mmCIF file of C-alpha atoms and ligand atoms in Angstrom:
data_model
loop_
_atom_site.group_PDB
_atom_site.id
_atom_site.type_symbol
_atom_site.label_atom_id
_atom_site.label_comp_id
_atom_site.label_asym_id
_atom_site.label_seq_id
_atom_site.Cartn_x
_atom_site.Cartn_y
_atom_site.Cartn_z
ATOM 1 C CA UNK A 1 0.000 0.000 0.000
ATOM 2 C CA UNK A 2 1.247 3.482 -0.890
ATOM 3 C CA UNK A 3 2.240 5.905 1.852
ATOM 4 C CA UNK A 4 1.153 9.484 1.161
ATOM 5 C CA UNK A 5 2.080 12.540 3.203
ATOM 6 C CA UNK A 6 -0.303 15.443 3.700
ATOM 7 C CA UNK A 7 0.936 18.627 5.345
ATOM 8 C CA UNK A 8 -1.112 21.800 5.786
ATOM 9 C CA UNK A 9 -1.060 24.966 7.854
ATOM 10 C CA UNK A 10 -2.875 26.694 10.703
ATOM 11 C CA UNK A 11 -2.511 30.021 8.795
ATOM 12 C CA UNK A 12 -4.972 28.844 6.120
ATOM 13 C CA UNK A 13 -8.605 29.778 6.612
ATOM 14 C CA UNK A 14 -9.932 26.373 5.583
ATOM 15 C CA UNK A 15 -8.962 22.828 6.563
ATOM 16 C CA UNK A 16 -7.230 21.924 3.298
ATOM 17 C CA UNK A 17 -5.544 18.806 4.710
ATOM 18 C CA UNK A 18 -8.889 17.323 5.723
ATOM 19 C CA UNK A 19 -10.297 17.806 2.206
ATOM 20 C CA UNK A 20 -7.183 16.252 0.633
ATOM 21 C CA UNK A 21 -7.235 13.230 2.945
ATOM 22 C CA UNK A 22 -10.955 12.703 2.323
ATOM 23 C CA UNK A 23 -10.493 12.807 -1.450
ATOM 24 C CA UNK A 24 -7.520 10.407 -1.416
ATOM 25 C CA UNK A 25 -9.425 7.948 0.781
ATOM 26 C CA UNK A 26 -12.433 8.030 -1.572
ATOM 27 C CA UNK A 27 -10.229 7.088 -4.526
ATOM 28 C CA UNK A 28 -7.568 4.653 -3.330
ATOM 29 C CA UNK A 29 -6.433 2.714 -0.312
ATOM 30 C CA UNK A 30 -3.315 4.349 1.071
ATOM 31 C CA UNK A 31 -1.564 4.909 4.350
ATOM 32 C CA UNK A 32 -1.837 8.654 4.915
ATOM 33 C CA UNK A 33 0.455 10.496 7.307
ATOM 34 C CA UNK A 34 -0.781 13.968 8.151
ATOM 35 C CA UNK A 35 1.080 16.883 9.691
ATOM 36 C CA UNK A 36 0.089 20.501 10.326
ATOM 37 C CA UNK A 37 2.563 23.385 10.627
ATOM 38 C CA UNK A 38 2.030 27.108 11.328
ATOM 39 C CA UNK A 39 2.498 28.499 7.814
ATOM 40 C CA UNK A 40 3.656 27.908 4.251
ATOM 41 C CA UNK A 41 7.328 28.529 4.999
ATOM 42 C CA UNK A 42 7.221 25.542 7.354
ATOM 43 C CA UNK A 43 5.934 23.202 4.633
ATOM 44 C CA UNK A 44 9.236 22.306 2.885
ATOM 45 C CA UNK A 45 10.963 20.700 5.860
ATOM 46 C CA UNK A 46 7.756 19.035 7.043
ATOM 47 C CA UNK A 47 7.371 17.475 3.589
ATOM 48 C CA UNK A 48 11.041 16.453 3.480
ATOM 49 C CA UNK A 49 10.715 14.766 6.889
ATOM 50 C CA UNK A 50 7.612 12.882 5.707
ATOM 51 C CA UNK A 51 9.639 11.582 2.758
ATOM 52 C CA UNK A 52 12.911 10.794 4.521
ATOM 53 C CA UNK A 53 11.745 9.793 7.987
ATOM 54 C CA UNK A 54 8.260 8.408 7.316
ATOM 55 C CA UNK A 55 8.785 6.841 3.891
ATOM 56 C CA UNK A 56 6.149 8.799 1.970
ATOM 57 C CA UNK A 57 6.202 8.195 -1.801
ATOM 58 C CA UNK A 58 4.550 11.521 -2.542
ATOM 59 C CA UNK A 59 3.501 14.469 -0.382
ATOM 60 C CA UNK A 60 0.829 17.137 -0.688
ATOM 61 C CA UNK A 61 1.836 20.545 0.727
ATOM 62 C CA UNK A 62 -1.215 22.754 1.197
ATOM 63 C CA UNK A 63 -1.375 26.384 2.224
ATOM 64 C CA UNK A 64 -2.928 29.791 1.824
ATOM 65 C CA UNK A 65 -0.743 32.787 1.013
ATOM 66 C CA UNK A 66 -2.446 35.907 2.344
ATOM 67 C CA UNK A 67 -3.247 38.959 0.247
ATOM 68 C CA UNK A 68 -0.530 41.357 1.452
ATOM 69 C CA UNK A 69 2.725 42.003 -0.400
ATOM 70 C CA UNK A 70 4.768 40.303 2.361
ATOM 71 C CA UNK A 71 2.531 37.228 2.044
ATOM 72 C CA UNK A 72 3.266 36.981 -1.695
ATOM 73 C CA UNK A 73 7.004 37.110 -0.979
ATOM 74 C CA UNK A 74 6.554 34.530 1.761
ATOM 75 C CA UNK A 75 4.647 32.264 -0.682
ATOM 76 C CA UNK A 76 7.364 32.583 -3.318
ATOM 77 C CA UNK A 77 10.002 31.652 -0.731
ATOM 78 C CA UNK A 78 7.905 28.686 0.409
ATOM 79 C CA UNK A 79 7.500 27.506 -3.204
ATOM 80 C CA UNK A 80 11.236 27.706 -3.779
ATOM 81 C CA UNK A 81 11.762 25.649 -0.622
ATOM 82 C CA UNK A 82 9.209 23.060 -1.719
ATOM 83 C CA UNK A 83 10.956 22.702 -5.077
ATOM 84 C CA UNK A 84 14.316 22.366 -3.315
ATOM 85 C CA UNK A 85 12.916 19.644 -1.047
ATOM 86 C CA UNK A 86 11.668 17.785 -4.132
ATOM 87 C CA UNK A 87 15.079 17.967 -5.770
ATOM 88 C CA UNK A 88 16.868 16.891 -2.586
ATOM 89 C CA UNK A 89 14.616 13.863 -2.149
ATOM 90 C CA UNK A 90 13.847 13.053 -5.808
ATOM 91 C CA UNK A 91 10.195 12.906 -4.765
ATOM 92 C CA UNK A 92 7.122 14.849 -5.859
ATOM 93 C CA UNK A 93 5.666 17.333 -3.417
ATOM 94 C CA UNK A 94 2.412 18.574 -4.904
ATOM 95 C CA UNK A 95 2.076 22.215 -3.890
ATOM 96 C CA UNK A 96 -1.524 23.250 -3.308
ATOM 97 C CA UNK A 97 -1.629 26.983 -2.713
ATOM 98 C CA UNK A 98 -4.745 29.107 -2.771
ATOM 99 C CA UNK A 99 -3.979 32.805 -2.651
ATOM 100 C CA UNK A 100 -6.512 34.476 -0.386
ATOM 101 C CA UNK A 101 -7.187 37.169 -3.023
ATOM 102 C CA UNK A 102 -7.989 34.692 -5.799
ATOM 103 C CA UNK A 103 -11.517 34.545 -4.367
ATOM 104 C CA UNK A 104 -13.976 37.439 -4.489
ATOM 105 C CA UNK A 105 -15.526 36.641 -1.087
ATOM 106 C CA UNK A 106 -15.348 34.119 1.769
ATOM 107 C CA UNK A 107 -17.869 31.748 0.176
ATOM 108 C CA UNK A 108 -15.763 31.539 -2.947
ATOM 109 C CA UNK A 109 -12.584 31.156 -0.865
ATOM 110 C CA UNK A 110 -14.035 28.125 0.926
ATOM 111 C CA UNK A 111 -15.160 26.645 -2.407
ATOM 112 C CA UNK A 112 -11.756 27.206 -4.003
ATOM 113 C CA UNK A 113 -9.715 25.838 -1.083
ATOM 114 C CA UNK A 114 -11.870 22.721 -0.898
ATOM 115 C CA UNK A 115 -12.004 22.148 -4.646
ATOM 116 C CA UNK A 116 -8.311 22.804 -5.386
ATOM 117 C CA UNK A 117 -7.258 20.528 -2.508
ATOM 118 C CA UNK A 118 -9.499 17.763 -3.850
ATOM 119 C CA UNK A 119 -8.470 18.153 -7.486
ATOM 120 C CA UNK A 120 -4.773 18.042 -6.614
ATOM 121 C CA UNK A 121 -5.491 14.983 -4.422
ATOM 122 C CA UNK A 122 -6.891 13.344 -7.568
ATOM 123 C CA UNK A 123 -3.695 14.340 -9.407
ATOM 124 C CA UNK A 124 -1.727 12.550 -6.688
ATOM 125 C CA UNK A 125 -3.870 9.427 -7.049
ATOM 126 C CA UNK A 126 -3.357 9.489 -10.824
ATOM 127 C CA UNK A 127 0.385 10.097 -10.583
ATOM 128 C CA UNK A 128 0.746 7.146 -8.207
ATOM 129 C CA UNK A 129 -1.752 4.642 -9.608
ATOM 130 C CA UNK A 130 -2.617 5.646 -13.188
ATOM 131 C CA UNK A 131 0.215 7.705 -14.725
ATOM 132 C CA UNK A 132 -1.211 6.937 -18.184
ATOM 133 C CA UNK A 133 -4.297 8.964 -17.214
ATOM 134 C CA UNK A 134 -2.082 12.015 -16.710
ATOM 135 C CA UNK A 135 -0.594 11.505 -20.183
ATOM 136 C CA UNK A 136 -4.132 11.407 -21.601
ATOM 137 C CA UNK A 137 -4.748 14.834 -20.050
ATOM 138 C CA UNK A 138 -1.555 16.369 -21.503
ATOM 139 C CA UNK A 139 -2.201 19.771 -23.071
ATOM 140 C CA UNK A 140 -5.855 19.900 -22.048
ATOM 141 C CA UNK A 141 -5.714 23.133 -20.006
ATOM 142 C CA UNK A 142 -6.490 21.591 -16.634
ATOM 143 C CA UNK A 143 -6.875 23.901 -13.643
ATOM 144 C CA UNK A 144 -7.576 23.118 -10.036
ATOM 145 C CA UNK A 145 -10.461 24.837 -8.288
ATOM 146 C CA UNK A 146 -12.044 27.062 -10.882
ATOM 147 C CA UNK A 147 -13.036 25.846 -14.364
ATOM 148 C CA UNK A 148 -10.481 24.193 -16.632
ATOM 149 C CA UNK A 149 -9.513 26.541 -19.475
ATOM 150 C CA UNK A 150 -9.243 23.759 -22.063
ATOM 151 C CA UNK A 151 -6.898 23.375 -25.025
ATOM 152 C CA UNK A 152 -6.146 26.304 -27.358
ATOM 153 C CA UNK A 153 -7.913 26.016 -30.725
ATOM 154 C CA UNK A 154 -7.064 27.528 -34.106
HETATM 155 O O1 RDL B 201 8.093 29.762 10.618
HETATM 156 C C1 RDL B 201 7.026 30.516 11.171
HETATM 157 C C2 RDL B 201 6.424 31.489 10.126
HETATM 158 O O2 RDL B 201 7.419 32.385 9.691
HETATM 159 C C3 RDL B 201 5.877 30.717 8.942
HETATM 160 O O3 RDL B 201 4.845 29.876 9.407
HETATM 161 C C4 RDL B 201 5.314 31.624 7.831
HETATM 162 O O4 RDL B 201 4.965 30.821 6.708
HETATM 163 C C5 RDL B 201 4.072 32.390 8.305
HETATM 164 N N1 RDL B 201 3.597 33.373 7.285
HETATM 165 C C6 RDL B 201 4.108 34.652 7.263
HETATM 166 O O5 RDL B 201 5.019 34.950 8.090
HETATM 167 C C7 RDL B 201 3.610 35.619 6.335
HETATM 168 O O6 RDL B 201 4.053 36.796 6.306
HETATM 169 C C8 RDL B 201 2.632 33.015 6.372
HETATM 170 C C9 RDL B 201 2.153 33.986 5.455
HETATM 171 N N2 RDL B 201 2.641 35.269 5.469
HETATM 172 C C10 RDL B 201 1.164 33.601 4.513
HETATM 173 O O7 RDL B 201 0.689 34.408 3.703
HETATM 174 N N3 RDL B 201 0.720 32.316 4.559
HETATM 175 C C11 RDL B 201 1.219 31.391 5.434
HETATM 176 N N4 RDL B 201 2.157 31.743 6.324
HETATM 177 O O8 RDL B 201 0.808 30.214 5.416
HETATM 178 O O1 RDL B 202 2.567 20.978 -7.496
HETATM 179 C C1 RDL B 202 1.265 21.261 -7.976
HETATM 180 C C2 RDL B 202 1.185 22.691 -8.579
HETATM 181 O O2 RDL B 202 1.518 23.626 -7.592
HETATM 182 C C3 RDL B 202 2.120 22.835 -9.762
HETATM 183 O O3 RDL B 202 1.713 21.903 -10.751
HETATM 184 C C4 RDL B 202 2.138 24.252 -10.381
HETATM 185 O O4 RDL B 202 3.128 24.280 -11.414
HETATM 186 C C5 RDL B 202 0.771 24.631 -10.997
HETATM 187 N N1 RDL B 202 0.748 26.068 -11.463
HETATM 188 C C6 RDL B 202 0.417 27.059 -10.582
HETATM 189 O O5 RDL B 202 0.202 26.758 -9.375
HETATM 190 C C7 RDL B 202 0.320 28.402 -11.026
HETATM 191 O O6 RDL B 202 -0.004 29.331 -10.216
HETATM 192 C C8 RDL B 202 1.041 26.395 -12.772
HETATM 193 C C9 RDL B 202 0.929 27.748 -13.190
HETATM 194 N N2 RDL B 202 0.549 28.706 -12.306
HETATM 195 C C10 RDL B 202 1.245 28.050 -14.551
HETATM 196 O O7 RDL B 202 1.154 29.212 -14.977
HETATM 197 N N3 RDL B 202 1.613 27.036 -15.379
HETATM 198 C C11 RDL B 202 1.715 25.736 -14.944
HETATM 199 N N4 RDL B 202 1.439 25.428 -13.664
HETATM 200 O O8 RDL B 202 2.070 24.834 -15.736
HETATM 201 O O1 RDL B 203 -5.811 30.703 -14.712
HETATM 202 C C1 RDL B 203 -6.296 31.203 -13.485
HETATM 203 C C2 RDL B 203 -5.527 30.583 -12.320
HETATM 204 O O2 RDL B 203 -5.304 29.237 -12.582
HETATM 205 C C3 RDL B 203 -4.208 31.301 -12.092
HETATM 206 O O3 RDL B 203 -4.475 32.555 -11.549
HETATM 207 C C4 RDL B 203 -3.310 30.503 -11.136
HETATM 208 O O4 RDL B 203 -2.064 31.162 -10.965
HETATM 209 C C5 RDL B 203 -3.968 30.314 -9.778
HETATM 210 N N1 RDL B 203 -3.232 29.275 -8.990
HETATM 211 C C6 RDL B 203 -2.344 29.653 -8.027
HETATM 212 O O5 RDL B 203 -2.150 30.896 -7.795
HETATM 213 C C7 RDL B 203 -1.649 28.653 -7.283
HETATM 214 O O6 RDL B 203 -0.808 28.982 -6.390
HETATM 215 C C8 RDL B 203 -3.443 27.944 -9.253
HETATM 216 C C9 RDL B 203 -2.745 26.970 -8.493
HETATM 217 N N2 RDL B 203 -1.871 27.361 -7.515
HETATM 218 C C10 RDL B 203 -2.973 25.608 -8.784
HETATM 219 O O7 RDL B 203 -2.385 24.711 -8.156
HETATM 220 N N3 RDL B 203 -3.861 25.299 -9.764
HETATM 221 C C11 RDL B 203 -4.523 26.250 -10.479
HETATM 222 N N4 RDL B 203 -4.327 27.547 -10.229
HETATM 223 O O8 RDL B 203 -5.331 25.905 -11.387
#
């Protein structure tokens, strides 16, 4: 059975880890190891520990960058760290960020955080169990949360 890591934050305004775990469990049987850290900058090492110390084959790192300029910088730094942790461990860490200002109001924010977490959880299931399904979706303009944009047409 696959071991999947899920790490989220207390900074986020929605329980993204819970949505991700629920979606994984509905679609495959896996051992899921969950951690929660204060904010996005704490995600890279938490993910790396799940890979190196807990044997996770893939990790989801979920968080919500706030809307202020310093939050955007913080998110960029966190992303860079997540990429570095992937390169150091040769393991995918699927970054699920929802920027607070992507949504027009709190209702939409809740929808987006739930939906993006779930859709990336399905990406994880596909990457682990059905990589050929990902190849089938190549170039199809997939998005997570809001509508897919679809392929470009001429
Ligand atoms: O290591 C403790 C904190 O520095 C760390 O948790 C940060 O990620 C917290 N944080 C900020 O300091 C900040 O300015 C966060 C944000 N902005 C943010 O927008 N989203 C976060 N954390 O998840
Ligand atoms: O690890 C899962 C995702 O975080 C990762 O696939 C990102 O590359 C997805 N992504 C964004 O999150 C984003 O804000 C992409 C873009 N923008 C983009 O412009 N093009 C992409 N991915 O291919
Ligand atoms: O095309 C509209 C959006 O997809 C675009 O604004 C993205 O940049 C939004 N986005 C993020 O900002 C992000 O951090 C996305 C992701 N992550 C993501 O993982 N998947 C998305 N959008 O579809």
